[in-house]
XYZ file of C-alpha atoms in Angstrom:
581
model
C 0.000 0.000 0.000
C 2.819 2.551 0.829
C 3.974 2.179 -2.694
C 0.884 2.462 -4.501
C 0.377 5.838 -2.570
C 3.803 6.424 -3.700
C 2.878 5.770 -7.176
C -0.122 7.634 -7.121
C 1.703 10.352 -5.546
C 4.452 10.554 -8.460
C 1.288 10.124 -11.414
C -0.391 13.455 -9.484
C 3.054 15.521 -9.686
C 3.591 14.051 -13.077
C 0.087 15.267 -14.419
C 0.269 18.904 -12.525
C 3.543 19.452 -14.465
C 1.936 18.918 -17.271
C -0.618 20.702 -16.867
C 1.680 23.434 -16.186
C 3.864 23.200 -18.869
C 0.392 23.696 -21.240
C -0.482 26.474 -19.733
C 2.380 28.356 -20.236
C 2.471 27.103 -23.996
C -0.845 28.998 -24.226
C 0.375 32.138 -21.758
C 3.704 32.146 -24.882
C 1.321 31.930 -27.763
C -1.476 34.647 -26.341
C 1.728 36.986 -25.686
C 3.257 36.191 -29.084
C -0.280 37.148 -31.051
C -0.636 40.235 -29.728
C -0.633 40.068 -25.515
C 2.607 41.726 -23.092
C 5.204 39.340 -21.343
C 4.518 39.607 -17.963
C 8.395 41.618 -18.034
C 6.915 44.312 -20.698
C 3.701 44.255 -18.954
C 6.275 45.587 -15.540
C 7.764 47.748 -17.146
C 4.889 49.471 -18.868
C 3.370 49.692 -15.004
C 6.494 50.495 -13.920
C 6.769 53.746 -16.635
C 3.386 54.884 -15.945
C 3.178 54.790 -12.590
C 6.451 56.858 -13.138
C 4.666 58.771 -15.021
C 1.407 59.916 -13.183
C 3.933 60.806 -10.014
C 5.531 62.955 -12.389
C 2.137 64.941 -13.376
C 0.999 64.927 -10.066
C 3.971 66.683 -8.507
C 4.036 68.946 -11.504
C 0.354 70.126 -10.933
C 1.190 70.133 -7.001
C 4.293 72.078 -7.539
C 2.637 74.688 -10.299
C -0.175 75.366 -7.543
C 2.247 76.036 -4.373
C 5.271 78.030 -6.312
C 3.447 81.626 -6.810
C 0.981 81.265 -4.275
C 2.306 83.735 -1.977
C 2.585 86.293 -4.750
C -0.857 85.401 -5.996
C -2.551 85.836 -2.445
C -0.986 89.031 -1.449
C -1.282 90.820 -4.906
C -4.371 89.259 -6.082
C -6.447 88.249 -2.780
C -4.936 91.536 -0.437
C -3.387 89.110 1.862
C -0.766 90.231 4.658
C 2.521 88.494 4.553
C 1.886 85.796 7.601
C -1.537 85.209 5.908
C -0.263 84.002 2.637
C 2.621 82.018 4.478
C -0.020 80.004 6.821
C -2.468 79.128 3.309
C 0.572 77.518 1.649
C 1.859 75.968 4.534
C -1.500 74.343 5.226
C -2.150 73.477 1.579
C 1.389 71.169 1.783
C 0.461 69.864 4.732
C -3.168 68.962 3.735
C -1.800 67.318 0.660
C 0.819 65.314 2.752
C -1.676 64.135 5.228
C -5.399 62.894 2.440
C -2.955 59.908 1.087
C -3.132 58.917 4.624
C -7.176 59.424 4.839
C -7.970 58.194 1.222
C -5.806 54.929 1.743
C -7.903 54.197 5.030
C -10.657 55.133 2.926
C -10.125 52.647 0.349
C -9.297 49.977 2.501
C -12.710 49.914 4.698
C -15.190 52.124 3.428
C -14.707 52.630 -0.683
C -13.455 50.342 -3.630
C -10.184 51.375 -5.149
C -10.922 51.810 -8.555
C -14.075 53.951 -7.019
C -12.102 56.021 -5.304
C -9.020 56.733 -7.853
C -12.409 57.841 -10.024
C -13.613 60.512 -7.305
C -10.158 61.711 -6.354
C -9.267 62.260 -9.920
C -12.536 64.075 -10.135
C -11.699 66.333 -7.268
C -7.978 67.018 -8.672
C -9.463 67.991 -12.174
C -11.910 70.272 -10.366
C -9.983 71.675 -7.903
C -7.185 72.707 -10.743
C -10.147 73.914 -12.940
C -11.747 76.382 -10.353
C -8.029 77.861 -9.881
C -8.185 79.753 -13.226
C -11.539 81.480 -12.097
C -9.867 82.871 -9.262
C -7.034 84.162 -10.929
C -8.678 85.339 -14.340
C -9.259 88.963 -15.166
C -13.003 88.716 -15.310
C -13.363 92.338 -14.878
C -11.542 92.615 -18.527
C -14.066 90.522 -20.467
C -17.506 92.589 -21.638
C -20.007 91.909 -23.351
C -20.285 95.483 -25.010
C -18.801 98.642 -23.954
C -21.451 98.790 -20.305
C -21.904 95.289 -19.485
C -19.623 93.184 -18.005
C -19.608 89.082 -18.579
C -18.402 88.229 -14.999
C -17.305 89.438 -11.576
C -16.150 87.686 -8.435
C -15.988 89.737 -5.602
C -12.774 89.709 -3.038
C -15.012 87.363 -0.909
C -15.866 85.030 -3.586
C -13.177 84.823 -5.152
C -11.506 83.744 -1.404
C -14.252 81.095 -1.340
C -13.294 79.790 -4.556
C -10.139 79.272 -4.186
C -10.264 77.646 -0.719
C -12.137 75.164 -2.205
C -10.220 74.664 -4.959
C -7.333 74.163 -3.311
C -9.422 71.341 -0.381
C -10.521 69.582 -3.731
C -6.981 69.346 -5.236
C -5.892 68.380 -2.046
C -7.870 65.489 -1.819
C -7.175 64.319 -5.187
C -3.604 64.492 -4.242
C -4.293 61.973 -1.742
C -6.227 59.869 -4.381
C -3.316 59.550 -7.011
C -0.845 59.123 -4.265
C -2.387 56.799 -1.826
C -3.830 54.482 -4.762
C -2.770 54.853 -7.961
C 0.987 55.521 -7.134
C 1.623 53.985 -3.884
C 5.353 53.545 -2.412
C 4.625 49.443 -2.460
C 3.691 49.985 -6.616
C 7.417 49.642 -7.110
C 7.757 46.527 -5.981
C 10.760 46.856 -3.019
C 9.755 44.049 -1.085
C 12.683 41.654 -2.066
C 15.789 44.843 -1.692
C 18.011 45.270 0.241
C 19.197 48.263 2.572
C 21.793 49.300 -0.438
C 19.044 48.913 -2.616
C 16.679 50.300 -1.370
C 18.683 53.827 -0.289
C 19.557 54.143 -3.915
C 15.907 53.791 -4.654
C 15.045 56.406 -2.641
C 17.583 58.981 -3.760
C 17.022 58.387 -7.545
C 13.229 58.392 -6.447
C 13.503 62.194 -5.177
C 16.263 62.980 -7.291
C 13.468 62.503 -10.273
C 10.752 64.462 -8.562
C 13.167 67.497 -7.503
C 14.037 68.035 -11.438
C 10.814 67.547 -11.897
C 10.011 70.505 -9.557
C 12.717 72.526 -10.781
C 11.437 72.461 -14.383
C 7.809 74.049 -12.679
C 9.461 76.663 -10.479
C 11.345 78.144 -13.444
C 8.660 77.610 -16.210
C 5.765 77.805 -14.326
C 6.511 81.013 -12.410
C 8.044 82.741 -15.363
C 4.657 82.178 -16.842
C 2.664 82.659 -13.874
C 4.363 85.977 -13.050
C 5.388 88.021 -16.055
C 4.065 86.752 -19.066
C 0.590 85.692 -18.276
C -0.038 85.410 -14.829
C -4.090 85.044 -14.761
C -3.583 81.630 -17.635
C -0.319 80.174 -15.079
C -3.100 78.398 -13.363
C -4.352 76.165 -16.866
C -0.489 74.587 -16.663
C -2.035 72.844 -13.804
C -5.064 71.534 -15.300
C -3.174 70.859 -18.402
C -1.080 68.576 -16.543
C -4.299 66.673 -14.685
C -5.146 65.906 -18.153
C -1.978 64.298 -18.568
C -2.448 61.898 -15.681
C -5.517 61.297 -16.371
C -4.700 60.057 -19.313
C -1.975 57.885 -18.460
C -4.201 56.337 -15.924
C -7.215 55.304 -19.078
C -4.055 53.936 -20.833
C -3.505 50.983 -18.695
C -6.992 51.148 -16.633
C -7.484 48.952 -13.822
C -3.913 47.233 -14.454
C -2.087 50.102 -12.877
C -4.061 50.502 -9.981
C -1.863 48.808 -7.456
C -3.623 46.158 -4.870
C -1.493 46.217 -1.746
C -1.781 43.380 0.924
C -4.647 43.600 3.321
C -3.089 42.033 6.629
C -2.114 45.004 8.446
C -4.439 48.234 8.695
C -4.440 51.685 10.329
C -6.979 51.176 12.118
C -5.408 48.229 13.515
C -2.299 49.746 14.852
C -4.101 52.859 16.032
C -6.391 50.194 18.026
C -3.215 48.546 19.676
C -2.150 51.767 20.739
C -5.602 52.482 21.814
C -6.240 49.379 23.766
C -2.588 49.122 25.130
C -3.102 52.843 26.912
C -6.284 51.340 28.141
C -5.793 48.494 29.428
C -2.438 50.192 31.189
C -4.405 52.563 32.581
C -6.720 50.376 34.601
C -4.323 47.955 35.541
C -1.734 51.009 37.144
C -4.668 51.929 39.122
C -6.479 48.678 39.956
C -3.999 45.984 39.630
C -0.228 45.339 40.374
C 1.743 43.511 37.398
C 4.414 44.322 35.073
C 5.241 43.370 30.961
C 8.329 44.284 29.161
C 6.667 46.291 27.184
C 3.496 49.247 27.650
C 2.020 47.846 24.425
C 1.947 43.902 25.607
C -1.093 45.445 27.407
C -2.929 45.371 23.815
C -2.272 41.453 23.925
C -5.202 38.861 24.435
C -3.506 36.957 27.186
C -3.126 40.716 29.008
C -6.446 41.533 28.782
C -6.040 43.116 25.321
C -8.089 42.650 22.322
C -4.992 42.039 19.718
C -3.251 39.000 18.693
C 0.746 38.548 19.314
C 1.006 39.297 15.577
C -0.517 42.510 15.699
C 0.637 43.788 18.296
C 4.730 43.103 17.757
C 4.035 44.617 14.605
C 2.847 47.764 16.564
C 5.829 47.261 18.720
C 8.270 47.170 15.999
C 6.411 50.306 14.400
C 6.317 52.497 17.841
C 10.123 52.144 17.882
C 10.282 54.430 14.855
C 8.027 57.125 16.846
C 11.347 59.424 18.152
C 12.505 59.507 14.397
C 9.320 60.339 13.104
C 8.962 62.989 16.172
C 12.105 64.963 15.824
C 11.186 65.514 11.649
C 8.570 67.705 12.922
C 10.698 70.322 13.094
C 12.823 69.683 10.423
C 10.134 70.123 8.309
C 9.190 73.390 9.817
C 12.659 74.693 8.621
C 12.262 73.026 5.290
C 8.726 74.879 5.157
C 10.464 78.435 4.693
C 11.373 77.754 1.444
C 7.870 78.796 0.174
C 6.992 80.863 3.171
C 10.121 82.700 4.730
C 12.431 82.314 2.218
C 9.472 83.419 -0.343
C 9.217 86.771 1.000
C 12.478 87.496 1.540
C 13.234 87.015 -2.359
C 10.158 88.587 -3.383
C 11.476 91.562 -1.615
C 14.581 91.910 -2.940
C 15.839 92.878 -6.448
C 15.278 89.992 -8.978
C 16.942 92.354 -11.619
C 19.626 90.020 -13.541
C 20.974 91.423 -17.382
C 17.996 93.189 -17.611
C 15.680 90.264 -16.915
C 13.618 89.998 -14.028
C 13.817 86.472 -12.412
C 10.662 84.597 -11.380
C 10.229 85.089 -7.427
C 10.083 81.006 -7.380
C 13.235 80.620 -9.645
C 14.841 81.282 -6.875
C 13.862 77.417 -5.445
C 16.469 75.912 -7.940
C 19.307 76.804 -5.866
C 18.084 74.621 -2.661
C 17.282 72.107 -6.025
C 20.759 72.100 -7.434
C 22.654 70.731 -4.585
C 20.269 67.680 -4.542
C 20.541 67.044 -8.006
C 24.625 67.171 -7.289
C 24.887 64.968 -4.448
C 23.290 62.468 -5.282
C 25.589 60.884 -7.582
C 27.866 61.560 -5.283
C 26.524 59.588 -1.952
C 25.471 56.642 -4.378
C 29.516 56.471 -4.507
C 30.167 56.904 -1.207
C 27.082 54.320 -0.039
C 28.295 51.533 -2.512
C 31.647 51.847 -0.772
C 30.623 51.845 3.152
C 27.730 49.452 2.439
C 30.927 47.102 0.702
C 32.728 47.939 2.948
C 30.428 47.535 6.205
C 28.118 44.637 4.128
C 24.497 45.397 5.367
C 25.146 47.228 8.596
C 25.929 50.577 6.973
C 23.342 53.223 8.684
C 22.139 56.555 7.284
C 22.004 57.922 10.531
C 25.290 60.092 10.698
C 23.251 61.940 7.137
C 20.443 62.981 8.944
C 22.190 64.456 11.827
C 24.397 66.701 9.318
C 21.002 67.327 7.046
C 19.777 68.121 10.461
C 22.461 70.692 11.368
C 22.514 72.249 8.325
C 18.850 73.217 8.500
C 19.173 75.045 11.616
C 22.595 76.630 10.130
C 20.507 77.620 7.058
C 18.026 79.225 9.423
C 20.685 81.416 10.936
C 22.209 82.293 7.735
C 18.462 83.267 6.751
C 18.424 85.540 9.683
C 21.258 86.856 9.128
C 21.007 87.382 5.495
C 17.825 89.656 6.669
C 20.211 92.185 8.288
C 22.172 92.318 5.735
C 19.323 93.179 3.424
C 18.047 96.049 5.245
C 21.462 98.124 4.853
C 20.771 98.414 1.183
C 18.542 100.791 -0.327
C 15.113 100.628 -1.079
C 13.680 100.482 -4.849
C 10.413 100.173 -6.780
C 10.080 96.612 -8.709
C 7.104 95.488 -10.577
C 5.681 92.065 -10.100
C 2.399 90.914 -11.577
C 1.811 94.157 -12.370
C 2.130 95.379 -9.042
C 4.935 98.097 -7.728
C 6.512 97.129 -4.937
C 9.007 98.806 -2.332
C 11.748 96.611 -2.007
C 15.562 96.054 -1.031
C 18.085 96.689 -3.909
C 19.982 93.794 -2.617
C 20.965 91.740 -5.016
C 18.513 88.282 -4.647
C 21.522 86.335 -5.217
C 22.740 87.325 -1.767
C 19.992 84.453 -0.697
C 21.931 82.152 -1.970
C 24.115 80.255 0.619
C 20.221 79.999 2.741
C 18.934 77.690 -0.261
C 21.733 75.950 -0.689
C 21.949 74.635 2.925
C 18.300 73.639 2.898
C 19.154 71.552 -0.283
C 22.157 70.047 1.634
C 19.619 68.873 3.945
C 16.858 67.807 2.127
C 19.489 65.280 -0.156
C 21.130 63.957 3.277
C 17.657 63.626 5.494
C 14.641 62.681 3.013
C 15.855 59.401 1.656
C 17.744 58.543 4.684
C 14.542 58.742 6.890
C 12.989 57.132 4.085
C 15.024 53.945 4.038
C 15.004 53.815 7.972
C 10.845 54.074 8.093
C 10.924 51.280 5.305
C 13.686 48.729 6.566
C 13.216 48.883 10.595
C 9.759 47.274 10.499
C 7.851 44.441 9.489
C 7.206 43.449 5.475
C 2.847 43.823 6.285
C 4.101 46.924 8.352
C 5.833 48.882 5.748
C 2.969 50.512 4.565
C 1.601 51.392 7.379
C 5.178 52.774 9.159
C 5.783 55.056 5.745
C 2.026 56.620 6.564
C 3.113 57.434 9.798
C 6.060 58.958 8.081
C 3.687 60.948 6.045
C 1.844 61.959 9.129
C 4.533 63.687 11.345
C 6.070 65.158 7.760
C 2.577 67.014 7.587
C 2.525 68.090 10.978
C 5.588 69.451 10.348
C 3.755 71.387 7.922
C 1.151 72.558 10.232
C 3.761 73.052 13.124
C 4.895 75.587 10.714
C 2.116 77.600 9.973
C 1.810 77.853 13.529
C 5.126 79.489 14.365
C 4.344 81.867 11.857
C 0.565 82.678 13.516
C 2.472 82.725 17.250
C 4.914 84.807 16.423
C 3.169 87.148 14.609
C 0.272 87.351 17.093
C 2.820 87.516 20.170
C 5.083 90.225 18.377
C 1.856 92.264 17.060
C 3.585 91.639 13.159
C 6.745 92.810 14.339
C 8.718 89.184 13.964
C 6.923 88.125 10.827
C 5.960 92.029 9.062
C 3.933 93.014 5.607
C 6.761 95.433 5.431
C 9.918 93.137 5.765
C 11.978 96.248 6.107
C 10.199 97.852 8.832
C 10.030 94.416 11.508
C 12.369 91.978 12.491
C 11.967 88.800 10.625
C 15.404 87.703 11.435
C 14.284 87.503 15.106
C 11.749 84.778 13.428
C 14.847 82.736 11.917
C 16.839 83.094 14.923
C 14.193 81.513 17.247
C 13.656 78.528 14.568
C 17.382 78.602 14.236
C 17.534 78.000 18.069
C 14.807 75.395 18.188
C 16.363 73.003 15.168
C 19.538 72.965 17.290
C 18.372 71.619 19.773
C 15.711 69.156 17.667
C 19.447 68.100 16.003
C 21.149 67.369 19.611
C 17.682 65.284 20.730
C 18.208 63.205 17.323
C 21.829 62.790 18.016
C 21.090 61.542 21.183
C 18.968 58.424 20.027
C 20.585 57.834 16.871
C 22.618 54.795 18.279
C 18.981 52.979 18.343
C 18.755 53.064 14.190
C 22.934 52.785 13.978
C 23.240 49.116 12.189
C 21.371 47.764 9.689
C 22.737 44.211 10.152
C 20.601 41.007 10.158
C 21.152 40.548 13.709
C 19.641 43.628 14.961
C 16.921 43.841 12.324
C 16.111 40.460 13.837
C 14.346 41.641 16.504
C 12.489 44.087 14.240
C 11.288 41.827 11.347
C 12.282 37.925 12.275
C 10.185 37.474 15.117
C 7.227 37.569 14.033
C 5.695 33.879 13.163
C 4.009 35.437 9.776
C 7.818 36.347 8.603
C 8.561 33.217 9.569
C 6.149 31.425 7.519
C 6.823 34.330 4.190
C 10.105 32.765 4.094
C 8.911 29.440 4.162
C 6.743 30.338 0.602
C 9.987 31.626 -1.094
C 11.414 28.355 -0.161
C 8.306 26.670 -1.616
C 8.558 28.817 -4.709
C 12.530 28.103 -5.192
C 11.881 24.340 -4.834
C 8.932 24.348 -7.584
C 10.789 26.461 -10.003
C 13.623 23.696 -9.336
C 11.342 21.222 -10.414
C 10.234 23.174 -13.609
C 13.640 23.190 -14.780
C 14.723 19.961 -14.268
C 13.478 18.193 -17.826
C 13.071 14.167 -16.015
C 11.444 14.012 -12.944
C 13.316 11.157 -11.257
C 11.594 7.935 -10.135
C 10.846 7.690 -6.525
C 11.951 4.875 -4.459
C 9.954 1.743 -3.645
C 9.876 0.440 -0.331
């Protein structure tokens, strides 16, 4: 009986292979009469998805560059006004992927949503134009005039154009462009660092191609039609998307949720809290609380993933303020250009040109610390951490900050002069704007060393189900970075009565502004030195404890194995007899 079973046994694996090897005759002949390889079908995804993260930042990027401009000469804003709207509309953009991915998970399809958010994108870019168009130029004869938005309307339209493009934002990134689309599941820490630098090396030229055509446009040659580049580029997307349709809408893994580790967190504090005042007992850890066999509601699995995500939570805290400082590039930074002379041969530079200095070093370095990682991570094998790069991103930050304030001193011992910009005269500095320089280059120091760096930390130090999940949380504290912002500028405008952040740069004291943020992201850089020895190696021993624990990574590796000894089997031409007993 054993070897009949064994027989029968050998027949089954026999006729399975078979099987198999027919089917993928057919897949070979369907691909040769007309159908992709499942490699061309990749790399068409691949391009595409490429592509629509491309359009999207260029529409995101066309919106934010001459907003300042637009809301102080167009809308009447004051200086700290126009500073807190962009500020809020980054942040808002950074935090919907965050709400549309929940949404898509639990409440709406996918290809649903994409459909609304893409909606909301196209609208939100469409209503910009009717803010910024000349209405009151358009008649119908020589007394009647087609259109007119009051100042009040007009401010309600363009709030809600910008929530709407917001939230399409968060559509196209959360669904149809996701981090996981890429497919970085099976790279390594080398890999996956030089990932993320080409990644935001790509979307920084990107952005540096909109701040110098887009403003030019936008600002001096037709300001009121700068806002249709925008919606032209939806269009684009949009397109791409119908050319692949529901192929290129990526389907991430549903084991780990949100919701899920927000819950842990939430029934962890809960349970902790009733057992410090009821009860005596002790766990290793706060969150063990969240466990079923502690009175929790959470299996093991769940909540060690949580565990391994909440040890991320002091890196994700001290980018708050990083992200503050990076912040004045549109805000701070903004105003100061904007109010000095932009006179160069004759030409007058784009206020937002001005952007592609902090670009420029970016676009420069990275080449250069793809050398330098390849050599400590052959050096070093795996362990090689990025930490030591986001302590000097860190530092210079708050020493482009100071420079900033200083820089602001220095402007105010030059005369004042009359410059036009959107058709608007202006009093400002005759410093030359080039004097800005050394600010924007130390922000773009940073943002090369500290981006991809935090990046690869957020994306390695966790779980596979939990990468998701850990670069959302990412997302998060980058946004309230964004928000932290906008509320400097609102303090210490309020507490100064406009005297640290003025309309009139050259009657306050903005540099007071820089030297107080130049103050605080010292000692945010000294906090992150302090714990940096917690993310120092990258080495399969210590990463044990983050992502080889857990039974489920346990049993992922197990499939690979499974998969390995198959295709083994589909290569070898004989399958061998087995043995009789």
């Amino acid at each position: 009986m054993p070897g009949a079973d064994r027989r029968e046994v050998q027949e089954r694996v026999l006729l399975n292979h078979a099987a198999d090897k027919e089917q993928r005759l057919l897949t070979g002949r369907g691909s040769r009469s007309g159908k992709l390889s499942r490699p061309e079908k990749k790399l068409q995804e691949a391009i595409c998805v490429l592509l629509v993260e491309l359009c999207e930042r260029f529409t995101f990027f066309g919106i934010v560059c001459n907003m300042i401009l637009f809301c102080t000469v167009k809308l009447g804003y004051r200086n700290y006004q126009a500073a807190i709207v962009n500020m809020c509309f980054v942040g808002t953009s950074m935090l919907t992927p965050v709400l549309v991915g929940w949404l898509a998970e639990c409440l709406v399809g996918r290809i649903k949503l994409v459909c609304i958010c893409m909606f909301l994108h196209f609208l939100g870019t469409a209503l910009l134009p009717v803010v910024s168009f000349p209405f009151e130029d358009i008649y119908i004869d020589k007394r009647h005039i087609l259109h007119a938005l009051t100042k009040k309307e007009q401010k309600i339209v363009f709030y809600f154009a910008l929530l709407t493009a917001s939230l399409g934002v968060g559509g196209i990134r959360a669904i149809v462009c996701p981090l996981s689309a890429y497919n970085l599941e099976d790279c390594g820490p080398k890999e996956l660092l030089s990932f993320f630098n080409w990644f935001y090396w790509l979307i920084n030229l990107n952005s540096a191609v909109v701040f110098v055509s887009i403003s030019y446009i936008q600002q001096s040659v037709a300001r009121n039609l700068g806002f249709l580049i925008p919606f032209v580029s939806v269009l684009m997307a949009m397109i791409t998307i119908h050319m692949v349709r529901g192929e290129m809408i990526y389907k991430p893994k549903t084991d780990s949720s949100l919701l899920t580790t927000f819950g842990v967190i939430a029934s962890a504090l809960k349970t902790c809290c009733v057992r410090y005042r009821y009860f005596s007992g002790s766990v290793t850890n706060w969150l063990d609380h969240a466990k079923e066999n502690y009175g929790g509601q959470y299996s093991e699995i769940q909540v060690e993933s949580t565990k391994s995500l909440a040890r991320l939570f002091p890196l994700f805290a001290f980018q708050i303020l990083y992200r503050s400082c990076i912040m004045q590039i549109p805000s701070g930074y903004y105003l100061q250009t904007m109010n000095s002379d932009l006179h160069f041969s004759g030409f007058v530079l784009p206020v937002a040109a001005m952007n592609v200095i902090s670009i420029v070093p970016l676009l420069i370095l990275v080449p250069i610390l793809e050398c330098i990682n390849s050599y400590l991570f052959s050096c070093k094998g795996t362990g090689h951490s990025p930490t030591i790069y986001i302590v000097i991103g860190q530092l210079s930050a708050a020493l482009s900050v100071m420079v900033a304030g200083f820089s602001e001193i220095h402007r105010k011992h030059f005369p004042q002069v009359e410059q036009t910009l959107s058709e608007e005269v202006l009093l400002v500095s005759s410093m030359p704007c080039f004097h800005l320089a050394p600010q924007y280059i130390l922000l773009g120091v940073a943002e090369a060393l500290v981006t991809p760096s935090c990046s690869l930390l957020s994306f390695w130090l966790v779980p596979e189900r939990m990468r998701g999940i850990s670069m959302h949380f990412l997302t998060l504290f980058n946004g309230a970075g964004c928000f932290m912002g906008a509320f400097f500028v609102q303090t210490a405008h309020a507490g100064s009565q406009g005297n640290w952040f003025p309309h009139l740069l050259h009657e306050g004291k903005l540099e007071r502004f820089f030297f107080f943020l130049a103050s605080l992201m010292m000692v945010n850089t000294l906090g992150f030195w302090t714990i940096a020895h917690r993310y120092k190696n990258l080495n399969q021993e210590y990463t044990n404890e983050f992502r080889g624990s857990l039974p489920e990574e346990k049993l992922l590796k197990h499939e690979k194995t499974v998969k390995h000894y198959d295709s083994v089997l589909e290569r070898s031409p004989i399958l061998p007899p087995l043995e009789k007993t």
